[in-house]
mmCIF file of C-alpha atoms in Angstrom:
data_model
loop_
_atom_site.group_PDB
_atom_site.id
_atom_site.type_symbol
_atom_site.label_atom_id
_atom_site.label_comp_id
_atom_site.label_asym_id
_atom_site.label_seq_id
_atom_site.Cartn_x
_atom_site.Cartn_y
_atom_site.Cartn_z
ATOM 1 C CA UNK A 23 0.215 -0.014 -0.118
ATOM 2 C CA UNK A 24 1.143 3.241 -0.959
ATOM 3 C CA UNK A 25 0.113 6.668 0.096
ATOM 4 C CA UNK A 26 0.207 9.782 -2.222
ATOM 5 C CA UNK A 27 -2.144 12.254 -0.189
ATOM 6 C CA UNK A 28 -3.185 12.182 3.620
ATOM 7 C CA UNK A 29 -6.458 10.845 3.740
ATOM 8 C CA UNK A 30 -9.531 12.206 5.458
ATOM 9 C CA UNK A 31 -11.443 10.072 7.638
ATOM 10 C CA UNK A 32 -13.840 7.627 5.411
ATOM 11 C CA UNK A 33 -17.216 7.575 6.375
ATOM 12 C CA UNK A 34 -18.497 5.458 2.983
ATOM 13 C CA UNK A 35 -16.893 3.433 0.343
ATOM 14 C CA UNK A 36 -18.040 3.305 -3.434
ATOM 15 C CA UNK A 37 -16.578 0.120 -5.459
ATOM 16 C CA UNK A 38 -15.916 -0.708 -9.026
ATOM 17 C CA UNK A 39 -16.889 -3.953 -9.449
ATOM 18 C CA UNK A 40 -15.234 -5.796 -12.748
ATOM 19 C CA UNK A 41 -11.250 -6.176 -12.239
ATOM 20 C CA UNK A 42 -11.447 -4.645 -8.830
ATOM 21 C CA UNK A 43 -13.385 -6.981 -6.949
ATOM 22 C CA UNK A 44 -12.749 -10.192 -9.549
ATOM 23 C CA UNK A 45 -10.829 -10.961 -12.473
ATOM 24 C CA UNK A 46 -13.246 -10.075 -15.026
ATOM 25 C CA UNK A 47 -10.880 -10.672 -18.041
ATOM 26 C CA UNK A 48 -11.439 -14.326 -18.425
ATOM 27 C CA UNK A 49 -15.366 -14.076 -17.808
ATOM 28 C CA UNK A 50 -15.090 -11.914 -20.906
ATOM 29 C CA UNK A 51 -13.108 -14.229 -23.220
ATOM 30 C CA UNK A 52 -15.447 -16.945 -22.169
ATOM 31 C CA UNK A 53 -18.448 -14.945 -22.741
ATOM 32 C CA UNK A 54 -17.242 -13.860 -26.525
ATOM 33 C CA UNK A 55 -16.083 -17.522 -27.088
ATOM 34 C CA UNK A 56 -19.540 -19.246 -25.962
ATOM 35 C CA UNK A 57 -21.633 -16.659 -27.247
ATOM 36 C CA UNK A 58 -20.181 -16.987 -30.704
ATOM 37 C CA UNK A 59 -20.480 -20.398 -30.692
ATOM 38 C CA UNK A 60 -24.333 -20.301 -29.348
ATOM 39 C CA UNK A 61 -24.832 -18.109 -32.178
ATOM 40 C CA UNK A 62 -23.703 -19.952 -34.766
ATOM 41 C CA UNK A 63 -25.426 -22.920 -33.580
ATOM 42 C CA UNK A 64 -28.903 -20.596 -33.521
ATOM 43 C CA UNK A 65 -28.172 -18.716 -36.526
ATOM 44 C CA UNK A 66 -25.956 -20.797 -38.900
ATOM 45 C CA UNK A 67 -25.643 -17.722 -41.147
ATOM 46 C CA UNK A 68 -23.696 -15.814 -38.572
ATOM 47 C CA UNK A 69 -20.750 -18.403 -39.107
ATOM 48 C CA UNK A 70 -19.557 -16.682 -41.957
ATOM 49 C CA UNK A 71 -18.505 -13.321 -39.432
ATOM 50 C CA UNK A 72 -14.832 -13.178 -38.536
ATOM 51 C CA UNK A 73 -13.859 -11.551 -35.171
ATOM 52 C CA UNK A 74 -12.608 -8.458 -37.349
ATOM 53 C CA UNK A 75 -16.470 -8.267 -38.851
ATOM 54 C CA UNK A 76 -17.923 -8.475 -35.140
ATOM 55 C CA UNK A 77 -15.152 -5.709 -33.703
ATOM 56 C CA UNK A 78 -16.227 -3.794 -36.845
ATOM 57 C CA UNK A 79 -20.100 -4.142 -35.881
ATOM 58 C CA UNK A 80 -19.210 -3.194 -32.462
ATOM 59 C CA UNK A 81 -17.308 0.068 -33.348
ATOM 60 C CA UNK A 82 -20.498 1.255 -35.641
ATOM 61 C CA UNK A 83 -22.700 0.371 -32.435
ATOM 62 C CA UNK A 84 -20.561 2.392 -30.456
ATOM 63 C CA UNK A 85 -20.415 5.309 -33.039
ATOM 64 C CA UNK A 86 -24.017 4.994 -33.535
ATOM 65 C CA UNK A 87 -25.240 7.120 -30.611
ATOM 66 C CA UNK A 88 -24.663 8.308 -26.959
ATOM 67 C CA UNK A 89 -26.638 5.622 -25.261
ATOM 68 C CA UNK A 90 -24.276 2.985 -26.913
ATOM 69 C CA UNK A 91 -21.366 4.616 -25.606
ATOM 70 C CA UNK A 92 -22.628 4.979 -21.823
ATOM 71 C CA UNK A 93 -24.480 1.555 -21.507
ATOM 72 C CA UNK A 94 -22.951 -1.810 -22.494
ATOM 73 C CA UNK A 95 -26.150 -3.518 -22.850
ATOM 74 C CA UNK A 96 -27.569 -1.456 -25.494
ATOM 75 C CA UNK A 97 -24.412 -1.324 -27.317
ATOM 76 C CA UNK A 98 -24.219 -5.148 -27.474
ATOM 77 C CA UNK A 99 -27.956 -5.023 -28.814
ATOM 78 C CA UNK A 100 -27.245 -2.431 -31.214
ATOM 79 C CA UNK A 101 -23.985 -4.578 -32.309
ATOM 80 C CA UNK A 102 -26.648 -7.755 -32.799
ATOM 81 C CA UNK A 103 -29.193 -5.770 -34.813
ATOM 82 C CA UNK A 104 -26.698 -4.881 -37.346
ATOM 83 C CA UNK A 105 -25.490 -8.542 -37.347
ATOM 84 C CA UNK A 106 -28.776 -10.202 -37.758
ATOM 85 C CA UNK A 107 -30.075 -7.198 -40.265
ATOM 86 C CA UNK A 108 -27.065 -8.269 -42.269
ATOM 87 C CA UNK A 109 -28.253 -12.195 -42.785
ATOM 88 C CA UNK A 110 -31.862 -11.209 -43.205
ATOM 89 C CA UNK A 111 -33.474 -11.368 -39.725
ATOM 90 C CA UNK A 112 -35.755 -8.183 -39.436
ATOM 91 C CA UNK A 113 -38.635 -7.046 -37.762
ATOM 92 C CA UNK A 114 -40.222 -8.915 -34.598
ATOM 93 C CA UNK A 115 -37.807 -11.969 -35.753
ATOM 94 C CA UNK A 116 -35.033 -9.488 -35.148
ATOM 95 C CA UNK A 117 -36.554 -8.493 -31.663
ATOM 96 C CA UNK A 118 -36.936 -11.866 -30.933
ATOM 97 C CA UNK A 119 -33.275 -13.083 -31.917
ATOM 98 C CA UNK A 120 -31.685 -10.319 -30.064
ATOM 99 C CA UNK A 121 -33.997 -11.098 -26.559
ATOM 100 C CA UNK A 122 -32.859 -14.684 -27.154
ATOM 101 C CA UNK A 123 -29.201 -13.919 -27.186
ATOM 102 C CA UNK A 124 -29.380 -11.515 -24.683
ATOM 103 C CA UNK A 125 -30.550 -13.897 -22.430
ATOM 104 C CA UNK A 126 -27.475 -16.039 -23.018
ATOM 105 C CA UNK A 127 -25.382 -12.892 -22.502
ATOM 106 C CA UNK A 128 -26.608 -12.663 -19.147
ATOM 107 C CA UNK A 129 -26.053 -16.115 -18.106
ATOM 108 C CA UNK A 130 -22.453 -16.049 -19.504
ATOM 109 C CA UNK A 131 -21.583 -12.622 -18.173
ATOM 110 C CA UNK A 132 -22.369 -13.541 -14.767
ATOM 111 C CA UNK A 133 -19.967 -16.943 -14.428
ATOM 112 C CA UNK A 134 -17.938 -14.790 -12.047
ATOM 113 C CA UNK A 135 -15.831 -16.442 -9.114
ATOM 114 C CA UNK A 136 -15.533 -13.986 -6.325
ATOM 115 C CA UNK A 137 -12.138 -14.749 -4.382
ATOM 116 C CA UNK A 138 -12.894 -15.403 -0.710
ATOM 117 C CA UNK A 139 -10.971 -12.068 0.370
ATOM 118 C CA UNK A 140 -13.150 -10.387 -1.579
ATOM 119 C CA UNK A 141 -15.963 -11.713 0.546
ATOM 120 C CA UNK A 142 -14.411 -11.397 4.186
ATOM 121 C CA UNK A 143 -13.246 -7.763 3.204
ATOM 122 C CA UNK A 144 -16.496 -6.704 2.124
ATOM 123 C CA UNK A 145 -18.065 -8.424 5.096
ATOM 124 C CA UNK A 146 -15.990 -6.417 7.698
ATOM 125 C CA UNK A 147 -16.353 -3.144 6.042
ATOM 126 C CA UNK A 148 -20.261 -2.921 5.449
ATOM 127 C CA UNK A 149 -20.278 -4.119 9.089
ATOM 128 C CA UNK A 150 -18.744 -0.345 9.688
ATOM 129 C CA UNK A 151 -19.501 1.726 6.951
ATOM 130 C CA UNK A 152 -22.096 1.757 4.089
ATOM 131 C CA UNK A 153 -21.527 0.805 0.353
ATOM 132 C CA UNK A 154 -22.524 1.414 -2.827
ATOM 133 C CA UNK A 155 -21.181 -0.418 -6.147
ATOM 134 C CA UNK A 156 -20.450 2.071 -9.067
ATOM 135 C CA UNK A 157 -20.117 -0.021 -12.433
ATOM 136 C CA UNK A 158 -19.717 1.018 -16.200
ATOM 137 C CA UNK A 159 -20.560 -2.774 -16.677
ATOM 138 C CA UNK A 160 -23.605 -4.996 -16.548
ATOM 139 C CA UNK A 161 -22.962 -7.677 -14.059
ATOM 140 C CA UNK A 162 -25.627 -8.824 -12.209
ATOM 141 C CA UNK A 163 -24.607 -8.455 -8.142
ATOM 142 C CA UNK A 164 -27.394 -10.900 -7.000
ATOM 143 C CA UNK A 165 -26.594 -13.637 -9.518
ATOM 144 C CA UNK A 166 -22.714 -13.643 -8.404
ATOM 145 C CA UNK A 167 -23.367 -13.398 -4.783
ATOM 146 C CA UNK A 168 -22.327 -9.747 -3.854
ATOM 147 C CA UNK A 169 -25.689 -7.921 -3.539
ATOM 148 C CA UNK A 170 -25.806 -8.361 0.088
ATOM 149 C CA UNK A 171 -23.064 -6.154 0.784
ATOM 150 C CA UNK A 172 -24.057 -3.090 -0.743
ATOM 151 C CA UNK A 173 -27.025 -0.762 -0.488
ATOM 152 C CA UNK A 174 -27.072 0.591 -3.823
ATOM 153 C CA UNK A 175 -26.062 -0.296 -7.163
ATOM 154 C CA UNK A 176 -25.692 2.252 -9.814
ATOM 155 C CA UNK A 177 -24.795 1.096 -13.690
ATOM 156 C CA UNK A 178 -23.701 3.686 -16.422
ATOM 157 C CA UNK A 179 -26.983 3.961 -18.777
ATOM 158 C CA UNK A 180 -29.489 3.678 -16.431
ATOM 159 C CA UNK A 181 -27.876 5.873 -13.587
ATOM 160 C CA UNK A 182 -25.908 8.069 -15.412
ATOM 161 C CA UNK A 183 -23.072 8.528 -18.128
ATOM 162 C CA UNK A 184 -20.198 6.014 -18.006
ATOM 163 C CA UNK A 185 -17.389 6.506 -15.572
ATOM 164 C CA UNK A 186 -15.399 8.986 -15.581
ATOM 165 C CA UNK A 187 -18.571 10.997 -15.877
ATOM 166 C CA UNK A 188 -19.844 12.700 -12.375
ATOM 167 C CA UNK A 189 -23.096 11.204 -12.854
ATOM 168 C CA UNK A 190 -22.783 7.916 -10.837
ATOM 169 C CA UNK A 191 -20.661 9.469 -8.240
ATOM 170 C CA UNK A 192 -22.754 12.504 -7.300
ATOM 171 C CA UNK A 193 -25.744 10.000 -7.400
ATOM 172 C CA UNK A 194 -24.012 8.056 -4.894
ATOM 173 C CA UNK A 195 -23.528 11.151 -2.296
ATOM 174 C CA UNK A 196 -27.059 11.692 -2.531
ATOM 175 C CA UNK A 197 -27.939 8.185 -1.605
ATOM 176 C CA UNK A 198 -25.423 8.070 1.213
ATOM 177 C CA UNK A 199 -26.434 11.404 2.138
ATOM 178 C CA UNK A 200 -22.595 11.939 2.862
ATOM 179 C CA UNK A 201 -19.795 14.587 1.645
ATOM 180 C CA UNK A 202 -17.858 13.300 -1.271
ATOM 181 C CA UNK A 203 -14.436 14.324 0.580
ATOM 182 C CA UNK A 204 -15.696 11.618 3.103
ATOM 183 C CA UNK A 205 -16.405 8.672 0.710
ATOM 184 C CA UNK A 206 -13.399 6.605 -0.526
ATOM 185 C CA UNK A 207 -13.707 5.376 -4.383
ATOM 186 C CA UNK A 208 -12.040 2.096 -4.906
ATOM 187 C CA UNK A 209 -11.285 0.899 -8.364
ATOM 188 C CA UNK A 210 -8.559 -0.209 -10.880
ATOM 189 C CA UNK A 211 -8.865 2.263 -13.655
ATOM 190 C CA UNK A 212 -6.679 5.287 -13.387
ATOM 191 C CA UNK A 213 -9.354 7.161 -15.582
ATOM 192 C CA UNK A 214 -12.774 5.752 -15.268
ATOM 193 C CA UNK A 215 -12.031 5.390 -11.167
ATOM 194 C CA UNK A 216 -9.371 7.508 -10.054
ATOM 195 C CA UNK A 217 -10.103 10.827 -12.458
ATOM 196 C CA UNK A 218 -13.649 10.305 -12.645
ATOM 197 C CA UNK A 219 -13.717 9.838 -8.422
ATOM 198 C CA UNK A 220 -11.172 12.749 -7.768
ATOM 199 C CA UNK A 221 -13.257 14.970 -10.296
ATOM 200 C CA UNK A 222 -16.552 14.375 -8.127
ATOM 201 C CA UNK A 223 -14.669 15.236 -4.918
ATOM 202 C CA UNK A 224 -14.078 11.796 -3.706
ATOM 203 C CA UNK A 225 -10.940 10.341 -1.844
ATOM 204 C CA UNK A 226 -9.600 7.647 -4.496
ATOM 205 C CA UNK A 227 -7.942 4.064 -4.025
ATOM 206 C CA UNK A 228 -6.476 2.747 -6.999
ATOM 207 C CA UNK A 229 -6.669 -1.037 -7.023
ATOM 208 C CA UNK A 230 -3.387 -2.385 -8.754
ATOM 209 C CA UNK A 231 -2.667 -5.942 -8.691
ATOM 210 C CA UNK A 232 0.201 -5.631 -11.355
ATOM 211 C CA UNK A 233 3.624 -5.364 -10.951
ATOM 212 C CA UNK A 234 3.632 -2.069 -12.394
ATOM 213 C CA UNK A 235 3.830 1.028 -10.583
ATOM 214 C CA UNK A 236 1.953 4.077 -11.395
ATOM 215 C CA UNK A 237 5.345 5.697 -12.448
ATOM 216 C CA UNK A 238 4.800 3.587 -15.634
ATOM 217 C CA UNK A 239 1.286 3.756 -16.344
ATOM 218 C CA UNK A 240 0.595 5.999 -19.324
ATOM 219 C CA UNK A 241 -3.283 6.526 -18.610
ATOM 220 C CA UNK A 242 -2.221 8.378 -15.231
ATOM 221 C CA UNK A 243 -4.195 12.044 -15.263
ATOM 222 C CA UNK A 244 -4.539 12.297 -11.667
ATOM 223 C CA UNK A 245 -2.864 10.874 -8.676
ATOM 224 C CA UNK A 246 -4.988 8.419 -6.656
ATOM 225 C CA UNK A 247 -4.732 9.088 -2.799
ATOM 226 C CA UNK A 248 -3.655 5.838 -2.046
ATOM 227 C CA UNK A 249 -2.430 2.778 -4.089
ATOM 228 C CA UNK A 250 -3.634 -0.497 -2.787
ATOM 229 C CA UNK A 251 -2.530 -4.274 -4.098
ATOM 230 C CA UNK A 252 -4.659 -6.353 -2.220
ATOM 231 C CA UNK A 253 -8.383 -5.901 -1.676
ATOM 232 C CA UNK A 254 -7.796 -6.770 2.238
ATOM 233 C CA UNK A 255 -5.534 -3.564 2.851
ATOM 234 C CA UNK A 256 -8.883 -1.439 2.637
ATOM 235 C CA UNK A 257 -9.719 -2.822 6.266
ATOM 236 C CA UNK A 258 -7.067 0.008 7.281
ATOM 237 C CA UNK A 259 -9.630 2.506 6.682
ATOM 238 C CA UNK A 260 -12.389 1.170 8.795
#
């Protein structure tokens, strides 16, 4: 743990989810692999699509409107609409195809393994402080077994623009009824989490479980208040 500033007393914490409380990279890799297999079984014409084709459709979706850039669920639904339209599935058939596919996405997206240290740490913190989850993703906390630790869950799209926008941070201060300067936000991303939190007046803990220090991070725009390398180090603040 490295301190870059002196912290004020912490009266609440907000948490990023993906790659902070669990390793999300293998989850997304399996999701994309298994979803592709399911899509080809259900809609054989999609078998002609390469990885580059899917990436191109994703870029097209993200460029299409602001909602896609702030809501990963809407972005995927839009990507799927382009894919289905290109193989002649339109209208009500397309609506049903997207619905069926997104059901599979939900199942695959929530195959998350939560480390025991995450459970034990959150259990200890929530006994002392209120916690709010703030995520740009669409994981279901109830499905992955983390819902009980958080008084509220804020998701980009339904609850405001994606981090580093201040929207969800400001909403968290309203829900907690605690000054932003007394809230410690914990996250792995130096822009979405650290820059976003500091710009909203929060204190920021950067979760860094890599061997690279902040000096080598090209995305650093604002220094965090503290760097942690293990989630259980947060017990220092309760």
